[in-house]
XYZ file of N, CA and C in Angstrom:
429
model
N 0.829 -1.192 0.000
C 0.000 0.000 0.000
C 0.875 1.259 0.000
N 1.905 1.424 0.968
C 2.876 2.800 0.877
C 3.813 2.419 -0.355
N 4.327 1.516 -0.988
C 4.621 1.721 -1.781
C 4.424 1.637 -3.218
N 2.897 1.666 -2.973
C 2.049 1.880 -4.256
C 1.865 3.406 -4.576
N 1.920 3.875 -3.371
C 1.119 5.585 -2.867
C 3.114 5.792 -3.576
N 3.850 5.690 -3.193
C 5.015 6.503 -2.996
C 4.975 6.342 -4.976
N 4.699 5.283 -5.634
C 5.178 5.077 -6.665
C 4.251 6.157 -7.587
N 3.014 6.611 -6.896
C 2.273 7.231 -7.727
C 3.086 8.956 -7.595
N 3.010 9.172 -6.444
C 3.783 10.266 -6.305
C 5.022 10.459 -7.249
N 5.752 9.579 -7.175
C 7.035 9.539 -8.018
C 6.756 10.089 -9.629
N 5.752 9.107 -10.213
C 5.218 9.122 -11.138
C 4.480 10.675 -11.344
N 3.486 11.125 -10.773
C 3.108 12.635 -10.876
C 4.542 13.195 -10.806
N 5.566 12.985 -10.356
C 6.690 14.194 -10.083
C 7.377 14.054 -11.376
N 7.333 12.499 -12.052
C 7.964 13.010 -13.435
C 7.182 13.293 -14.581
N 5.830 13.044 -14.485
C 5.495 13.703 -15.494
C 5.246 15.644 -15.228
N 4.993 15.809 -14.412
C 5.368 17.017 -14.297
C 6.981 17.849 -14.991
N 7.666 16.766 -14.778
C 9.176 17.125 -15.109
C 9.221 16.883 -16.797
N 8.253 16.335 -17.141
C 8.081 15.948 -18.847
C 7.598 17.040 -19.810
N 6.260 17.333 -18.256
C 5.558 18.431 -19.214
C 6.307 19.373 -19.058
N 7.149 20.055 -18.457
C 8.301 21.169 -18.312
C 9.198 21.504 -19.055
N 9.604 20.044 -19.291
C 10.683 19.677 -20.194
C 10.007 20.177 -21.870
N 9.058 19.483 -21.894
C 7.882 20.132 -23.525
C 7.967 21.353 -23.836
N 7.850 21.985 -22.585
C 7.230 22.997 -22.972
C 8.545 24.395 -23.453
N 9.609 23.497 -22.239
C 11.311 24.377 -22.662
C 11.539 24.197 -24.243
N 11.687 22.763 -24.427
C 11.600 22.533 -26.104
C 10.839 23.535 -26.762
N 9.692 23.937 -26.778
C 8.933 24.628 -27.287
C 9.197 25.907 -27.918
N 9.665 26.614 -26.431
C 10.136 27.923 -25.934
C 11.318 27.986 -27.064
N 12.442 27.736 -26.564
C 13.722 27.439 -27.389
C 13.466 27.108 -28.892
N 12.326 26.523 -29.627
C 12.672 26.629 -31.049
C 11.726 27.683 -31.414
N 11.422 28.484 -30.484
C 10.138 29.414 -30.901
C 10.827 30.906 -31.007
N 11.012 31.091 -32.644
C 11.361 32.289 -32.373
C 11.165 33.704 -32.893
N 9.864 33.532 -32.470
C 8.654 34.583 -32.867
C 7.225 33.674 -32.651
N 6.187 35.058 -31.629
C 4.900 34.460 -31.661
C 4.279 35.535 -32.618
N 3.187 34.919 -33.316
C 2.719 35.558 -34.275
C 1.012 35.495 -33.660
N 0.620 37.145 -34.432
C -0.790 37.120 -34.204
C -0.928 37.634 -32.381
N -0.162 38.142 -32.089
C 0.114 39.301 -31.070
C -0.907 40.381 -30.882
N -2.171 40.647 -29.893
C -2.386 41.602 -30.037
C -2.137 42.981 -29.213
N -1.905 43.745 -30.306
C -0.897 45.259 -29.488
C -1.755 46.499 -29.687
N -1.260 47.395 -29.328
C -1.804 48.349 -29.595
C -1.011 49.693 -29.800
N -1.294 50.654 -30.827
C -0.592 51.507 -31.520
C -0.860 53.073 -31.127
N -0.287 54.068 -30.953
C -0.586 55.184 -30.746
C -0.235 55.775 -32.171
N -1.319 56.577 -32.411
C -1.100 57.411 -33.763
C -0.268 58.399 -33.732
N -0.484 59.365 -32.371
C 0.339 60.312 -32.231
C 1.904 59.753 -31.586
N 2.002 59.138 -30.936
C 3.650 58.525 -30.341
C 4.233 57.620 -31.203
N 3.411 56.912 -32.028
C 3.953 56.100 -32.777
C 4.865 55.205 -32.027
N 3.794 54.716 -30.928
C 4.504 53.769 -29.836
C 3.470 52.624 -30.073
N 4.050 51.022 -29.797
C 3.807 50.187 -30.032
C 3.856 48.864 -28.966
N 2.869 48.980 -28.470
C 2.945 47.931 -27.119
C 1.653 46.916 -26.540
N 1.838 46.049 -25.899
C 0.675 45.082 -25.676
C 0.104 46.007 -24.730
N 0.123 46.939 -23.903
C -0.904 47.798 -23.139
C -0.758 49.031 -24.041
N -2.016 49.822 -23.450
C -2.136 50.804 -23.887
C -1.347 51.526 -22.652
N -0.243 53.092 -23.593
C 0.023 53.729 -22.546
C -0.716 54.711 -21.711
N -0.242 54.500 -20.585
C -0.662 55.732 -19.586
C -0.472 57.343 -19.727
N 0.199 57.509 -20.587
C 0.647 58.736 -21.240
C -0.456 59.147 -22.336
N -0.340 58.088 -22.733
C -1.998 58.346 -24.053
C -3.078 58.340 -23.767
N -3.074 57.468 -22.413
C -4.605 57.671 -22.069
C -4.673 59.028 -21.237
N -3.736 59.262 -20.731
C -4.065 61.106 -19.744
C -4.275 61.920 -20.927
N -3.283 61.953 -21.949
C -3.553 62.889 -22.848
C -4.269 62.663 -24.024
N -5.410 62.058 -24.139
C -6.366 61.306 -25.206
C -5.846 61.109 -26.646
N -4.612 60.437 -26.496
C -4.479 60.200 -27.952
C -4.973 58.947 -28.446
N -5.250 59.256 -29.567
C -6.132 57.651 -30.049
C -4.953 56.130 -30.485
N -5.815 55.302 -30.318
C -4.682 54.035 -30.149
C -5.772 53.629 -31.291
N -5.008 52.738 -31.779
C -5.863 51.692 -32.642
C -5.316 50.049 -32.209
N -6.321 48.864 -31.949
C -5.570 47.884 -31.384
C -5.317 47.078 -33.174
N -4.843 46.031 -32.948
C -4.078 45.039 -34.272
C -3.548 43.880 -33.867
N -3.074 43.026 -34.506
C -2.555 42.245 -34.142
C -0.620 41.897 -34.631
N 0.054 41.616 -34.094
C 1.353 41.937 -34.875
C 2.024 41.065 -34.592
N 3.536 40.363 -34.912
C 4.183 39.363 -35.186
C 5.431 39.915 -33.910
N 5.436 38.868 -32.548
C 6.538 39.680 -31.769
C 7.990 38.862 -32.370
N 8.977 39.853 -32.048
C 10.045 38.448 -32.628
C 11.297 39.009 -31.826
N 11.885 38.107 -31.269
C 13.193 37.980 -29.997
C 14.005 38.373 -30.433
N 15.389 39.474 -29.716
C 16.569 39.336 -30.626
C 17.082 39.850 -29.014
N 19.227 39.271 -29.673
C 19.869 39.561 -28.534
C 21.082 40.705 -29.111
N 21.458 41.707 -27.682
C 22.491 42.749 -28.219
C 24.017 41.691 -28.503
N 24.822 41.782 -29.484
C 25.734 40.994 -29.852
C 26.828 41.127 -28.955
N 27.003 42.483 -28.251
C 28.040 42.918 -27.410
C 27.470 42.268 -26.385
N 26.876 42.498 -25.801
C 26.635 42.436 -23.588
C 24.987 41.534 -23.667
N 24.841 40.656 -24.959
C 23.672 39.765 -24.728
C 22.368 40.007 -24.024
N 22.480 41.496 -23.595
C 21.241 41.862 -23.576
C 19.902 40.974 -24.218
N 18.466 40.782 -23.914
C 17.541 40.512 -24.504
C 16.837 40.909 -24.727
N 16.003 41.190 -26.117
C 14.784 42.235 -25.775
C 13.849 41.600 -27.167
N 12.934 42.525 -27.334
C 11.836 41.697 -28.234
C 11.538 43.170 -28.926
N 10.720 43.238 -30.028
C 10.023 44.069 -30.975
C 8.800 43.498 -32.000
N 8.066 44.309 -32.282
C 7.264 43.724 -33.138
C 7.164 44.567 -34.435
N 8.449 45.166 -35.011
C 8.809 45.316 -36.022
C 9.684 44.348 -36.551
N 10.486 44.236 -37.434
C 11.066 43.403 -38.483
C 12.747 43.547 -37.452
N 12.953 44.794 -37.532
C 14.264 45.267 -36.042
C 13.857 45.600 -35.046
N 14.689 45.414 -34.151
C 14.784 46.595 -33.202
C 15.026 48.112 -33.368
N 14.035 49.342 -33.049
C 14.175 50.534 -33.744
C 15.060 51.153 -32.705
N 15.462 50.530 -31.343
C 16.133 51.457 -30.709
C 17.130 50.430 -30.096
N 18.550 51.049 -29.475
C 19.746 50.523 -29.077
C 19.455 50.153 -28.068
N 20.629 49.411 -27.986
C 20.918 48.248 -26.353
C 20.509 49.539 -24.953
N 19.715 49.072 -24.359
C 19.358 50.117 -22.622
C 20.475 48.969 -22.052
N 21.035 48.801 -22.110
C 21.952 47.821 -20.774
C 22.862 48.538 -20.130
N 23.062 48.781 -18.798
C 24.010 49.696 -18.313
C 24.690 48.434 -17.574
N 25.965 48.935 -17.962
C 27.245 47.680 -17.867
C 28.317 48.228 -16.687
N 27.892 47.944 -15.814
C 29.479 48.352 -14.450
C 31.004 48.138 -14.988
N 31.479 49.276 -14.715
C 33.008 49.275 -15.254
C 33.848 49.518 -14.000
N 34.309 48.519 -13.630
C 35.235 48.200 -12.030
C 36.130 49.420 -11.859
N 36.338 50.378 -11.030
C 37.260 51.432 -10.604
C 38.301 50.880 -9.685
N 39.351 51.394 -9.328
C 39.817 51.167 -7.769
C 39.132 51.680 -6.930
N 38.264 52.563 -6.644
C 37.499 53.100 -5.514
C 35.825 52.660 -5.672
N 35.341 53.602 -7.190
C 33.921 53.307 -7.239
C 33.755 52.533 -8.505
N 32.431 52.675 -8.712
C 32.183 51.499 -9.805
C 31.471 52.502 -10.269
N 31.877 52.875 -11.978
C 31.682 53.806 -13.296
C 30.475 53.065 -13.833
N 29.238 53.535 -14.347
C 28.438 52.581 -15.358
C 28.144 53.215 -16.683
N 28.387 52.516 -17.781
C 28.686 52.732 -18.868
C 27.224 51.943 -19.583
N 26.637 53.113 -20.376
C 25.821 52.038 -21.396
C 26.300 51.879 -22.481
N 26.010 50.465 -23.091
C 25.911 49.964 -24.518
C 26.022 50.820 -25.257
N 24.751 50.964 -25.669
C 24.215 51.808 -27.235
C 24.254 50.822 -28.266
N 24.895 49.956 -28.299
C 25.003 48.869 -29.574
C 23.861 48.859 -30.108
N 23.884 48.969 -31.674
C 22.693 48.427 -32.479
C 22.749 47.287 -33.241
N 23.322 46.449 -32.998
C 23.885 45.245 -33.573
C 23.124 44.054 -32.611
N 21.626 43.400 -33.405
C 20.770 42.575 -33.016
C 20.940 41.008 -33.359
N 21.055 40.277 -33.083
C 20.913 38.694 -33.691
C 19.537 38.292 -33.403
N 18.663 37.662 -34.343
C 17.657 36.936 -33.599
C 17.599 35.797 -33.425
N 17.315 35.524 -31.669
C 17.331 34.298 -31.189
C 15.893 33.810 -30.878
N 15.754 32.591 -29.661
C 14.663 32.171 -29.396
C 14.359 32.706 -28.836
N 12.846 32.463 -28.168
C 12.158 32.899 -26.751
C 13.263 33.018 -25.687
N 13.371 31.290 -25.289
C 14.297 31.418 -24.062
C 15.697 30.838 -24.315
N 16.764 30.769 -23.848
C 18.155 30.136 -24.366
C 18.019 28.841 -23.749
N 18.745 27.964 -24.579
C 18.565 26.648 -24.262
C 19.705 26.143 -22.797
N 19.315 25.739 -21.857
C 19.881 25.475 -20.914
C 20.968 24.662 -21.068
N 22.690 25.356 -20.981
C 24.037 24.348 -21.065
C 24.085 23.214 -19.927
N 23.969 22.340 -19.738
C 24.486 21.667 -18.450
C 26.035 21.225 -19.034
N 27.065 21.325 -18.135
C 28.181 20.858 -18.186
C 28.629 19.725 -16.512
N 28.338 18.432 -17.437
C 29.102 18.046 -16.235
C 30.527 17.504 -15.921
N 30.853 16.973 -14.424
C 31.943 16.775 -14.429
C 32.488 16.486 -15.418
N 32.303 15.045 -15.720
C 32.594 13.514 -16.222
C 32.835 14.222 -18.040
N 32.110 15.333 -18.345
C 32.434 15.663 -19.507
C 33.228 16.668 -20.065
N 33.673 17.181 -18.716
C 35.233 18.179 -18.965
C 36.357 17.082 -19.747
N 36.595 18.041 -20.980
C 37.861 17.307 -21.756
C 38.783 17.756 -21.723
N 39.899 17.434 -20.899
C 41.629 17.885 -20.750
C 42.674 17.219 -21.732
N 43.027 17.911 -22.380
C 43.961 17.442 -23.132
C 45.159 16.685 -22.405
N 45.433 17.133 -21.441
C 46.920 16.890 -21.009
C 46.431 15.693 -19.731
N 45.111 15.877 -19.493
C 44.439 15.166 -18.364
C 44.284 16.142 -17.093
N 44.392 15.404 -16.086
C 44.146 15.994 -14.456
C 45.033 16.859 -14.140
N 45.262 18.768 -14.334
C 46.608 19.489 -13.674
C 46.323 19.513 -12.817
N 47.665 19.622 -11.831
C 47.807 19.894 -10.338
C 48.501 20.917 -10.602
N 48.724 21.937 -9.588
C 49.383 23.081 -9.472
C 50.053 22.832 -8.075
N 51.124 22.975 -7.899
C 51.953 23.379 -6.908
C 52.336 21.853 -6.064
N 52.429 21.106 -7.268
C 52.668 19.280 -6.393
C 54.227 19.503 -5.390
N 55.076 20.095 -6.102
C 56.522 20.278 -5.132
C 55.860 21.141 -4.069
């Protein structure tokens, strides 16, 4: 009886881990959802799944649509970001810490140099057993 109960449990815990697993697959070859619906400001010529708060205080008219979102990453500092134009119309926002001896300087990007990737990046696992050493096992400091 308990280890009928324990086996079912087990069983819910991996299919849970299956459907997770599906759905990462998914994510990762997906790269662009299409049929998006957004909404457009005539006067800002801003483009977003909410309507802004800026347009609605100042009554500018939106028209809603539907549009094609599609992923891309900054090539320098891998930033991620998305658009639902064909590019990205504006540069990397990433502010990048530049180490001082005293304080820490922050420097942005600006890069306009996009790659398009997936939704999400596909998870590296590296394990031990598959580190490859040419020379084999170094030791440092055996004397």
């Amino acid at each position: 009886m308990m280890i009928e109960m324990e086996n079912e449990l087990h069983m819910d815990h991996l299919n849970s881990l299956e459907k997770r697993e599906a759905l990462e697959t998914v994510a990762t070859s997906c790269m662009q959802l299409n049929e998006v619906k957004v909404f457009s400001c005539v006067v800002c010529k801003y483009t977003s799944r909410k309507r802004s708060q800026l347009c609605i205080k100042q009554g500018h008219t939106t028209n809603s649509h539907y549009a094609t979102k599609r992923f891309f990453s900054c090539k320098e500092c891998s930033y991620k970001s998305s658009s639902y134009s064909l590019l990205p119309t504006h540069r990397c926002q990433v502010t990048l810490p530049l180490s001082s001896l005293f304080n820490i300087i922050f420097q942005r990007c600006k890069c306009e140099n996009w790659e398009r990737v997936s939704m999400i990046q596909e998870k590296k696992v590296v394990l031990d057993t598959e580190k490859l050493e040419v020379r084999g096992e170094e030791r440092r400091f055996i004397n």
